[in-house]
Coordinates of C-alpha atoms and ligand atoms in Angstrom, one line a residue:
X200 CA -25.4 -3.4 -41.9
X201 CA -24.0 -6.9 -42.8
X202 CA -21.6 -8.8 -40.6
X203 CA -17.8 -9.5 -41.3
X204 CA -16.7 -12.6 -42.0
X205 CA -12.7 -13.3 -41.8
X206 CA -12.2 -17.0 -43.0
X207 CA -8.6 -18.5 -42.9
X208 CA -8.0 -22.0 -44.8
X209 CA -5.6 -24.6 -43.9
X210 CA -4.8 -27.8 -45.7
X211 CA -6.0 -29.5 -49.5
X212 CA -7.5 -27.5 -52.1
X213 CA -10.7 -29.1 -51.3
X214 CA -10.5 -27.1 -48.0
X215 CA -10.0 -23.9 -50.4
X216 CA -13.1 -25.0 -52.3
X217 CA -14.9 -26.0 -49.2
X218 CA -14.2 -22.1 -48.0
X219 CA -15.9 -21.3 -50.9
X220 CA -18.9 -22.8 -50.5
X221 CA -19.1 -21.5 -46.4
X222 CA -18.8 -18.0 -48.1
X223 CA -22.0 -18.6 -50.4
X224 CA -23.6 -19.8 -47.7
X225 CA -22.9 -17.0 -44.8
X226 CA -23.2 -14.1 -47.7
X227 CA -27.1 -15.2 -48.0
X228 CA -27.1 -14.3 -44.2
X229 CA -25.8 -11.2 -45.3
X230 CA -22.6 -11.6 -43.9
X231 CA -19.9 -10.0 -45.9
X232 CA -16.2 -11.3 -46.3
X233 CA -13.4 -9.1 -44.8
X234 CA -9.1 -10.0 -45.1
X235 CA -9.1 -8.0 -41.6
X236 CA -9.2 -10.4 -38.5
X237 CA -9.8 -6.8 -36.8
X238 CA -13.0 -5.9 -38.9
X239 CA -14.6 -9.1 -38.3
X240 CA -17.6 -10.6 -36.2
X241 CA -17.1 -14.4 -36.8
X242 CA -13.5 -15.8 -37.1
X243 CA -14.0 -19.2 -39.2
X244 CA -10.9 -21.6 -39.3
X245 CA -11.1 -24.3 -42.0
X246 CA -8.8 -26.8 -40.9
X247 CA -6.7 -29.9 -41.7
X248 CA -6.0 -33.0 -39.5
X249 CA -4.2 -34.9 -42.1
X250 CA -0.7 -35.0 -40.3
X251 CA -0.2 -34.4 -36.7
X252 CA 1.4 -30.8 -37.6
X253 CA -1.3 -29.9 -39.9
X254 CA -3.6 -29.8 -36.2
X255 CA -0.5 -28.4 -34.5
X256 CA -0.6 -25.2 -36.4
X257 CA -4.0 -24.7 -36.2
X258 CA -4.0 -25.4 -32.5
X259 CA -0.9 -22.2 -32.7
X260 CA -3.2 -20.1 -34.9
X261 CA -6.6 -20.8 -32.4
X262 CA -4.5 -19.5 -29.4
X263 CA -3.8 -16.1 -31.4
X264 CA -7.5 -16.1 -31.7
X265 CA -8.2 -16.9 -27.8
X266 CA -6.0 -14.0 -27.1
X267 CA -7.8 -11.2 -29.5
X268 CA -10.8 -12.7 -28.5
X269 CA -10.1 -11.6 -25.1
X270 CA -9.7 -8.1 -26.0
X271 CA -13.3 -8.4 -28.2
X272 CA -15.8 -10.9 -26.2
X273 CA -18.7 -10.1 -29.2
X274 CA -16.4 -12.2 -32.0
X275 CA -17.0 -15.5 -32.7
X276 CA -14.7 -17.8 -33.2
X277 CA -15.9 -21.3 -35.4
X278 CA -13.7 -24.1 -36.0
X279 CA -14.8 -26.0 -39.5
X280 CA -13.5 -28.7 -41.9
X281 CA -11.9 -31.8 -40.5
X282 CA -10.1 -30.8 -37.3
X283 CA -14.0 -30.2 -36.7
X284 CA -15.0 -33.5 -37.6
X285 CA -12.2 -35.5 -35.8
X286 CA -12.5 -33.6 -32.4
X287 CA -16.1 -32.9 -32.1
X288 CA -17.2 -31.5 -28.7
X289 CA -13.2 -32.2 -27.8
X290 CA -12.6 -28.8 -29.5
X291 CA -15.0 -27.1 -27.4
X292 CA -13.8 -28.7 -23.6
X293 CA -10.1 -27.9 -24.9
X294 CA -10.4 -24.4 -26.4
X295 CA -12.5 -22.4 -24.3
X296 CA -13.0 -19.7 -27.3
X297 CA -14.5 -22.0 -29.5
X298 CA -18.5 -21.2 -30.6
X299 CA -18.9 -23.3 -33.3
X300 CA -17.9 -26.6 -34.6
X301 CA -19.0 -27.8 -38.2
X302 CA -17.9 -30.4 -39.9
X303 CA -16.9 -31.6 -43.4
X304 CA -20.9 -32.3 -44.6
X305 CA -22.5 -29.8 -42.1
X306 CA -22.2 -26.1 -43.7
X307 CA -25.8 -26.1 -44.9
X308 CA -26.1 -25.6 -41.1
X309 CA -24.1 -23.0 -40.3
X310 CA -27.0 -20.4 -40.4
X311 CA -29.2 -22.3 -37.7
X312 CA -25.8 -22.8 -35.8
X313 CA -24.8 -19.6 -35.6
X314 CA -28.0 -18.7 -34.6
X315 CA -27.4 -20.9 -31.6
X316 CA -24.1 -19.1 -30.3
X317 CA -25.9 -15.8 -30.8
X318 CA -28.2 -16.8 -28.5
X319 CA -25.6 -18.1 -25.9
X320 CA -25.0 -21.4 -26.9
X321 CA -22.0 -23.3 -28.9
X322 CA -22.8 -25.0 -32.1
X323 CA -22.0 -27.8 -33.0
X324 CA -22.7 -30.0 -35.8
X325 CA -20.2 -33.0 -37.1
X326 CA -22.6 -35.0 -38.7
X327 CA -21.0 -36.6 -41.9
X328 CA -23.6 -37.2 -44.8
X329 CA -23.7 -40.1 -47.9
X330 CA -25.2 -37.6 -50.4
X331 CA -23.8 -33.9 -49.4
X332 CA -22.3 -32.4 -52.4
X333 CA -23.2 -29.1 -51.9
X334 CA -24.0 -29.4 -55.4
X335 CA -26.5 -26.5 -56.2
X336 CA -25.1 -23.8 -54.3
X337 CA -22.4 -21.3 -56.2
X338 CA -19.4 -21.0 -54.6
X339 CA -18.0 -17.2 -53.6
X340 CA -14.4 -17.3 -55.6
X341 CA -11.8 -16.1 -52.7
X342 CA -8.9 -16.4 -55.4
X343 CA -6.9 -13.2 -56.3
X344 CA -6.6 -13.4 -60.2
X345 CA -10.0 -14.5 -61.4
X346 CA -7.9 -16.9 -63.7
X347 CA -8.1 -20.2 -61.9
X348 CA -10.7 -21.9 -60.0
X349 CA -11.4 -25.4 -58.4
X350 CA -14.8 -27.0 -59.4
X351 CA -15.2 -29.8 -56.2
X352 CA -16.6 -33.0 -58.5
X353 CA -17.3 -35.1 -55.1
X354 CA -16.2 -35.5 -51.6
X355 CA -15.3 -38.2 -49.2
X356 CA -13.2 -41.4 -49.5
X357 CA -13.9 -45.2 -49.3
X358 CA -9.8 -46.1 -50.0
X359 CA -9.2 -46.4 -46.5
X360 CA -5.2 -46.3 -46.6
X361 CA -4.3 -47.5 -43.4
X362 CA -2.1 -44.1 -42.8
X363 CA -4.9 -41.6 -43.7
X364 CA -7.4 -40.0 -41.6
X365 CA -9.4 -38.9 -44.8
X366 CA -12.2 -41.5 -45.0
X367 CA -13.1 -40.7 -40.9
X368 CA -12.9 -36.7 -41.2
X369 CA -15.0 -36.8 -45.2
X370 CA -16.8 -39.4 -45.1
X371 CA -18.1 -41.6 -47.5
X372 CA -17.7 -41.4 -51.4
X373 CA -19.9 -39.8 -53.1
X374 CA -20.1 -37.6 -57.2
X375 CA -21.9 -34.5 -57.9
X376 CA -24.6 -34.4 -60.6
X377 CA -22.6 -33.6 -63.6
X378 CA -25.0 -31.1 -64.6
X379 CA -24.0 -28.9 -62.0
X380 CA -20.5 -29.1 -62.7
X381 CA -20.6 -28.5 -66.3
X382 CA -23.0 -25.1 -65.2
X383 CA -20.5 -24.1 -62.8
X384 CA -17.4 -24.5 -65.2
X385 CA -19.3 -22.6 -68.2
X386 CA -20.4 -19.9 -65.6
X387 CA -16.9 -19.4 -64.6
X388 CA -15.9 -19.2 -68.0
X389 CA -18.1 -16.8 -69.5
X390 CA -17.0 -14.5 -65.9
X391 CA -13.5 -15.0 -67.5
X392 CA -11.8 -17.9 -66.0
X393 CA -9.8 -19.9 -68.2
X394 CA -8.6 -22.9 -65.9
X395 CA -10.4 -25.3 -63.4
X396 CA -9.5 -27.9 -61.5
X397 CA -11.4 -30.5 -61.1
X398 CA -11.1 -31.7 -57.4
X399 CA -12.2 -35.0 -55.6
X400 CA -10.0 -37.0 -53.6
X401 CA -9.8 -40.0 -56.0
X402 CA -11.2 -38.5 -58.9
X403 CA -11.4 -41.7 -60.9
X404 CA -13.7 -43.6 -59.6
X405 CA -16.1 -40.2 -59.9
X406 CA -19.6 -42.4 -61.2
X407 CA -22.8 -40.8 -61.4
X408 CA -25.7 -43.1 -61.9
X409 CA -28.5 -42.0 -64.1
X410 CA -31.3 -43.3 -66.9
X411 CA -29.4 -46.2 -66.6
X412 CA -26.4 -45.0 -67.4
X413 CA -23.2 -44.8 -65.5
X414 CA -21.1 -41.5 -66.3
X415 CA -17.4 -42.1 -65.6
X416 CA -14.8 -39.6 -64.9
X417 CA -13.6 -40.4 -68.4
X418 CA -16.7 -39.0 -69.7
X419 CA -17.2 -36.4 -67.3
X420 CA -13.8 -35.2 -68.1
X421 CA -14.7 -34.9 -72.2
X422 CA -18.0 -32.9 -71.3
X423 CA -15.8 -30.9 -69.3
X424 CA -13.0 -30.4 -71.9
X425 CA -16.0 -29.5 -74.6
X426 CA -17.3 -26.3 -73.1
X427 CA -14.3 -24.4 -74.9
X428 CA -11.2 -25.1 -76.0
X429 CA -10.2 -21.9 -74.6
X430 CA -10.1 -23.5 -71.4
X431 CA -7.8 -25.4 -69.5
X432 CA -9.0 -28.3 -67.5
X433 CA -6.3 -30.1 -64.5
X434 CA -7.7 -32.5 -62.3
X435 CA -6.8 -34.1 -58.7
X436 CA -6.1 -36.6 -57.8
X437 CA -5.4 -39.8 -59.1
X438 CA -5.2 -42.9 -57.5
X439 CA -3.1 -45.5 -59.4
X440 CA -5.1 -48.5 -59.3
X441 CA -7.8 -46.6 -61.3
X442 CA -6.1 -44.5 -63.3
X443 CA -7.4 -46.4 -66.9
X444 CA -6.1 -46.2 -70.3
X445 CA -9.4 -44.7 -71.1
X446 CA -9.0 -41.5 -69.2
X447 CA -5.1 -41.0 -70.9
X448 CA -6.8 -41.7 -74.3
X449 CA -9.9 -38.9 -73.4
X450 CA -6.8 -36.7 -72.2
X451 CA -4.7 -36.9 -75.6
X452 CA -8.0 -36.1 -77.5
X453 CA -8.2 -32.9 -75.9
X454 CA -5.3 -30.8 -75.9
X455 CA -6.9 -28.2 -73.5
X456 CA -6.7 -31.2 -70.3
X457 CA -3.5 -30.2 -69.0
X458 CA 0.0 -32.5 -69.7
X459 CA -0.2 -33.0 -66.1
X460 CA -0.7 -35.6 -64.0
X461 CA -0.5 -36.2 -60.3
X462 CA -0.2 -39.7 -58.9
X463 CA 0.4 -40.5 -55.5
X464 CA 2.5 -43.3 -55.3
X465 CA 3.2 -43.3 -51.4
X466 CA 6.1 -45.6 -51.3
X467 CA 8.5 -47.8 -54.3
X468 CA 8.1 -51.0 -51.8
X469 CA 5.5 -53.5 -52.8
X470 CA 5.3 -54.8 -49.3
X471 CA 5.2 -51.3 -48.2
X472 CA 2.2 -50.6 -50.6
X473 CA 0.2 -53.9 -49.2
X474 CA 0.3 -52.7 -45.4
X475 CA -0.7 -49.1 -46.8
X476 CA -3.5 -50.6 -48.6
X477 CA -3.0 -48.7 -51.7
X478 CA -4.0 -51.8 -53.7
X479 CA -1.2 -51.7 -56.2
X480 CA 2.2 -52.6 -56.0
X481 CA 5.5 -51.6 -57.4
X482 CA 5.1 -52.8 -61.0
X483 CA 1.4 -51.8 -61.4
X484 CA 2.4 -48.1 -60.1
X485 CA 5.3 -48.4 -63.4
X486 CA 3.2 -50.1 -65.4
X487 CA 0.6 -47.0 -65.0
X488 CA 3.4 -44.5 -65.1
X489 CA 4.3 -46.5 -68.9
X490 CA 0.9 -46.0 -69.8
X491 CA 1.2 -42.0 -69.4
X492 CA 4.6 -42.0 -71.8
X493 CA 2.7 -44.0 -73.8
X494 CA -0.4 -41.9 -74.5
X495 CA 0.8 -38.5 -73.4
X496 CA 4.7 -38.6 -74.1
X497 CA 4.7 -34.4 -72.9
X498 CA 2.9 -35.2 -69.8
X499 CA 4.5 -34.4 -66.9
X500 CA 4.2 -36.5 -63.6
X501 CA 4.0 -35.3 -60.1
X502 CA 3.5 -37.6 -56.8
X503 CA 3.2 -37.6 -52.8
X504 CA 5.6 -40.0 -51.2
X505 CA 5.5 -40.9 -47.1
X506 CA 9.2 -41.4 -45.4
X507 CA 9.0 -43.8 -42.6
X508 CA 5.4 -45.7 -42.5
X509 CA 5.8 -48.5 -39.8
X510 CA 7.8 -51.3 -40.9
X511 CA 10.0 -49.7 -44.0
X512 CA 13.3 -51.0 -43.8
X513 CA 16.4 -49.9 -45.5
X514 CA 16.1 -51.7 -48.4
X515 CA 12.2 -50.5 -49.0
X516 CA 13.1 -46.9 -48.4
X517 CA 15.8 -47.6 -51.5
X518 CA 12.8 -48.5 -53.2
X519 CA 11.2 -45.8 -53.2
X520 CA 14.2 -43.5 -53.8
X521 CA 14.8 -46.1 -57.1
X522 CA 11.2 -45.7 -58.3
X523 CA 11.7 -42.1 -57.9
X524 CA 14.7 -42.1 -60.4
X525 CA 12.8 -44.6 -62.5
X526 CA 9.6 -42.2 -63.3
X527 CA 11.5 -39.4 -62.9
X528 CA 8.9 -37.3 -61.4
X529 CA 9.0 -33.7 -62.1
X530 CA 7.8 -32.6 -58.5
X531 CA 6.5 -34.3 -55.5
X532 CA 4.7 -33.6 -51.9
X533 CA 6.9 -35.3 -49.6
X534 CA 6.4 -36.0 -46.1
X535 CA 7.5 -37.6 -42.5
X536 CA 4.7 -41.0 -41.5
X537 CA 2.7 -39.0 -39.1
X538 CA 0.2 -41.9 -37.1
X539 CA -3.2 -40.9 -36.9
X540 CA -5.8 -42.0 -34.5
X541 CA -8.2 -44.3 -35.5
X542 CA -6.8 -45.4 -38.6
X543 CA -5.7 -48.6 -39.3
X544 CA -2.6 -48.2 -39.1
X545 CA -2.8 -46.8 -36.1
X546 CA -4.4 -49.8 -34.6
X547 CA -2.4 -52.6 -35.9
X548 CA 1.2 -51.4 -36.8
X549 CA 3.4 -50.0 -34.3
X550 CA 5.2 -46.3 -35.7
X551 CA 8.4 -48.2 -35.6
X552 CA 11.0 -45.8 -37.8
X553 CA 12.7 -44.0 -35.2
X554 CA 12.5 -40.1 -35.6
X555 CA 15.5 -39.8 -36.7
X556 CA 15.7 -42.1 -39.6
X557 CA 12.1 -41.0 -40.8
X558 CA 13.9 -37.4 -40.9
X559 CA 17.1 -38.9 -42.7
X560 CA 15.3 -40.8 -44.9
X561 CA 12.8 -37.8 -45.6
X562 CA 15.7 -35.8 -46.2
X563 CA 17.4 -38.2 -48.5
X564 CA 14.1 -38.3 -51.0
X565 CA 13.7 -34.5 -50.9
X566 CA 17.3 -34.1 -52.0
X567 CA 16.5 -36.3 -54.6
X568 CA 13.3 -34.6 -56.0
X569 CA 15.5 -31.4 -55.9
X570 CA 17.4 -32.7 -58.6
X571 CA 14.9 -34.6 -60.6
X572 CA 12.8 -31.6 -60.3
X573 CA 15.8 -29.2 -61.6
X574 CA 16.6 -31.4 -64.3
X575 CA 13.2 -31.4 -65.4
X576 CA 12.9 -28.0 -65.7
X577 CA 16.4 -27.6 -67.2
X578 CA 14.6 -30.1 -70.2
X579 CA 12.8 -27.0 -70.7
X580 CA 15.2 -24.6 -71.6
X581 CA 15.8 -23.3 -75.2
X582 CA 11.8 -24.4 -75.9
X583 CA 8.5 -22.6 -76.1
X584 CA 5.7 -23.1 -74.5
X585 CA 1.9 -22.0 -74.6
X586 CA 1.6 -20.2 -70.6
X587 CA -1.9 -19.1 -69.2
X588 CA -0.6 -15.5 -67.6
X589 CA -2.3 -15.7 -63.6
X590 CA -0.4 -12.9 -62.3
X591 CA 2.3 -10.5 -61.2
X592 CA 5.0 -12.2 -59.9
X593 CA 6.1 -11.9 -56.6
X594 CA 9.2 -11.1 -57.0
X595 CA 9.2 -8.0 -58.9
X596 CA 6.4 -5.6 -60.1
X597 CA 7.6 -5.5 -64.2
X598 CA 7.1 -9.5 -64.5
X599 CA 4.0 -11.8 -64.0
X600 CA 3.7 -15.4 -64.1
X601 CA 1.7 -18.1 -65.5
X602 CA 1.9 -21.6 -65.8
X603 CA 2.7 -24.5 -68.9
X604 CA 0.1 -26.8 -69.3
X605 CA 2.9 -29.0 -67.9
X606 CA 2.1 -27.3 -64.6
X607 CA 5.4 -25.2 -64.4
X608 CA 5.7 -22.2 -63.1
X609 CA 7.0 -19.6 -65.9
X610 CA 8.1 -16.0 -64.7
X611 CA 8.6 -13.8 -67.9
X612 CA 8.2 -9.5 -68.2
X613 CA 4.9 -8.0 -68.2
X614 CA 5.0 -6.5 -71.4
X615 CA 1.0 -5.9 -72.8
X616 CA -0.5 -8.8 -71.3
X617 CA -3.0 -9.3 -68.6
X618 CA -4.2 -12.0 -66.9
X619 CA -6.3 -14.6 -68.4
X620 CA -4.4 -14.2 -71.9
X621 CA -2.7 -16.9 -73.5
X622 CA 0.8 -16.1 -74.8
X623 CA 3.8 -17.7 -76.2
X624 CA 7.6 -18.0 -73.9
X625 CA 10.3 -18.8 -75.1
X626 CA 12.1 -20.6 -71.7
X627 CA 15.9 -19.2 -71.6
X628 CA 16.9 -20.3 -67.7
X629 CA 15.0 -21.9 -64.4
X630 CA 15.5 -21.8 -60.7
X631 CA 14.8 -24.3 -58.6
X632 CA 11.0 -23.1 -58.9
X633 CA 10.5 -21.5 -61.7
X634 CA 11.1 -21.3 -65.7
X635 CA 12.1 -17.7 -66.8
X636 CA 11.8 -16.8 -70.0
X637 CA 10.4 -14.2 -72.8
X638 CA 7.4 -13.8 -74.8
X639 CA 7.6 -15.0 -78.5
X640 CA 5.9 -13.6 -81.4
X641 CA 6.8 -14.5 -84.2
X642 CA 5.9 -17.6 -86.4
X643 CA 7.5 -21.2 -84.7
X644 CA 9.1 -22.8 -87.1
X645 CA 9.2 -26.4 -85.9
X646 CA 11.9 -27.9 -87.3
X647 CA 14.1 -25.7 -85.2
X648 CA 15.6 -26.6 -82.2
X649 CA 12.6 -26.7 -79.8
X650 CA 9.4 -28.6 -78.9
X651 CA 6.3 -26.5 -79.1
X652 CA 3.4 -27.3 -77.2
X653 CA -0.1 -25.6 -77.9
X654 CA -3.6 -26.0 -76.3
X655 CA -5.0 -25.1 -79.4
X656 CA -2.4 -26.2 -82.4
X657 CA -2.3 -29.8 -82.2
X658 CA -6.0 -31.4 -82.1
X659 CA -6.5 -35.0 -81.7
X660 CA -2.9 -35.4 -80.6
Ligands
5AD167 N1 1.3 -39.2 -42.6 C1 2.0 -38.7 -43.6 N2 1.5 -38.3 -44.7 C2 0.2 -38.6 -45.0 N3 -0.6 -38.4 -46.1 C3 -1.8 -38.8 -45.8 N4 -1.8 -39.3 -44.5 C4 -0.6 -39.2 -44.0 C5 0.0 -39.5 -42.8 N5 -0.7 -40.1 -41.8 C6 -0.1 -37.8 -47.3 C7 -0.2 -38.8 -48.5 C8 -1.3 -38.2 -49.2 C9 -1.2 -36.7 -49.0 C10 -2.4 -35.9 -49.3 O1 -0.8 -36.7 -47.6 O2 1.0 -38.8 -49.2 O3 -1.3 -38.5 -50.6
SF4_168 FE1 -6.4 -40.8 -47.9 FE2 -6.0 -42.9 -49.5 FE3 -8.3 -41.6 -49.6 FE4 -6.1 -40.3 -50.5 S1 -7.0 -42.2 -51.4 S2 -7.7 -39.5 -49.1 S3 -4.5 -41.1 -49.1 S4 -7.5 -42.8 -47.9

């Protein structure tokens, strides 16, 4: 009899594909994944430390544990990903129902450590590595519709933003051989997927050194794309100060890479920008944003913007809320400053915006993405658009959903579809969320009133 493993993921989709990997690994020690927190022998918690509330709820969700774990000694409990990483043995002095702490790079150890904890210890293992990439193993797909995956393409960060915890909690910067990705993506195609995601933290400086030659995400990207045009290839994320011309021009070859892009842009305030150390300022960010119009004029943009970093006055934080009208971004991550420990930031700038005004100011950008992001989608109405179906909605039983390559969700009736299947909508109203809309059949003819996007009609666009 195999042992139950119930695995709960907070945080960035490289935490979902991290899961993934901790899955393959456990199922070779013949433990077996469970959704019942009741039927399970080891509780794993993939974690987050990005903002201080990210660790907050996990902190809520571990005393949950610590109380079940009372009524059943015999589970384990195992803390993993970058709350891991960041607290170390902290974890253990502090929450008493803690076995097992693994970190970021460690999860080729989680046999040997869980070995440990059976025998009465805790394990722990935080080690961060420079060539992890957890390349050759095959991750266990936890997703639902077997529709979209994430294929991780490297891990760790060397950006050092002076706000962000990452490069501490992942480590250094490292690619995957890109002949394991390219395996993994045609195996998940041939199993019927028909979208990945390419996931790294700055996926453009992805370089993988070899014969001489230096493979850039550019090129990794086109290898990518080639497998089939069948399938639909997003990436994340983009940093702006190396997001090249080259990779825009790659994209608009290949009309199965997804119109979408997401580029953090952090703040509209160039002196802003240089205390973040995002290494681009105000008119490189536009002048990237230009470049996307230019290349890919369908393309839509999203972004993650930070209310209240130390020193933002007034006048920056109009910045940003006039950069935000200027690229008119169709959706954005938007958050409070949160100051983390042992960053820069930390260390040299004093989290200055009062509470208050970082909430005001918050607010005032999200009620502006509101309506930049209902506008864009109101752009959509009275067009088709080719959506990959992913789904039943969740709001009724007779309707699924599925998303443009914009990366919009579109909710639309059933009808003889499955998921997996390219169809045609015609988009005849939006919430705040969504596109609704019905399937089209017949012929398109273009000269009519709207734009018609296809992955597979308009090569070399
Ligand atoms: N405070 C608030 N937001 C942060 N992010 C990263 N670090 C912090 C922080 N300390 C945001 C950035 C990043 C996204 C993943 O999280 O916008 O792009
Ligand atoms: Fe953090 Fe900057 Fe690296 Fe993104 S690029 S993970 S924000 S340090």
């Amino acid at each position: 009899m195999g042992k139950k493993l119930f695995i709960e993921t907070y945080g960035c989709q490289m935490n979902v594909a991290d899961s993934e990997v901790v899955v393959a690994i456990l199922q070779k020690q013949n433990y077996e994944i469970t959704d019942s927190m009741e039927a399970a022998d080891l509780i794993l918690v993939n974690t987050c430390s990005i903002r201080e509330n990210a660790e907050q709820r996990v902190r809520a969700r571990l005393a949950v544990f610590r109380k079940y774990k009372e009524k059943r000694p015999e589970i384990k409990i195992g803390v993993i990903g970058c709350m891991a990483e960041r607290l170390k043995e902290q974890l253990l002095r502090e929450e008493k129902s803690i076995d097992l702490v693994a970190g970021p790079d460690a999860y080729r150890t989680l046999p040997g450590l869980l070995d440990e904890v059976e025998s009465g210890l805790k394990g722990v293992n935080t080690l961060l590595s420079i060539e992890e990439t957890y390349a050759d193993i095959n991750p266990v797909r936890l997703d639902k519709n077997h529709v979209s995956a994430f294929v991780s393409i490297m891990r760790g960060c060397d950006n050092f933003c002076t706000y962000c915890v990452v490069p501490f909690t992942r480590g250094r910067e490292r690619s995957r051989n890109p002949e394991t990705i390219i395996d993994e993506t045609k195996v998940l195609f041939r199993q019927g997927y028909r979208e990945v995601t390419l996931l790294g933290q700055n996926v453009n400086s992805y370089s993988w050194k070899a014969n001489g030659e230096d493979l850039t995400f550019d090129s990794l990207l086109d290898r990518v794309a080639e497998i089939d045009p069948g399938l639909r290839v997003r990436f994340a994320t983009s940093h702006p100060k190396d997001m090249s011309d080259n990779l825009l021009i790659t994209m608009s070859r290949h009309p199965n890479i997804c119109r979408s892009i997401h580029l953090p842009v952090q703040s509209g305030s160039s002196k802003i920008l240089l205390r973040m150390n995002r290494k681009y300022d105000r008119d490189g960010y536009m002048d990237r944003i230009r470049a996307i119009r230019n290349y890919l004029s369908e393309a839509t943009v999203s972004t993650d913007i930070i209310a209240g970093f130390p020193g933002e006055t007034e006048e920056d934080h109009h910045q940003t809320l006039s950069l935000m009208k200027w690229a008119q971004f169709d959706f954005a991550f938007m958050f409070r400053y949160s100051e983390r420990p042992g960053t820069v930031a930390e260390k040299r700038f004093p989290d200055d915006v009062p509470d208050e005004v970082k909430t005001r100011r918050l607010n005032e950008i999200i009620a502006l993405q509101n309506r930049l992001s209902l506008q864009s989608k109101k752009s959509d109405i009275g067009k088709v658009y080719e959506v990959l179906v992913e789904g039943a909605s969740k709001k009724s039983d007779d309707y699924f959903f599925g998303r443009t390559s914009q990366n919009k969700v579109v909710v639309f009736p059933k009808g003889l579809n499955r998921p997996g299947d390219y169809i045609h909508v015609y988009i005849e109203d939006c919430t705040s969320a969504t596109l609704l809309g019905k399937q089209v059949h017949e012929p398109i003819d273009f000269s009519k009133s709207f734009k018609y996007r296809s992955a597979k009609q308009i090569p070399n666009e």
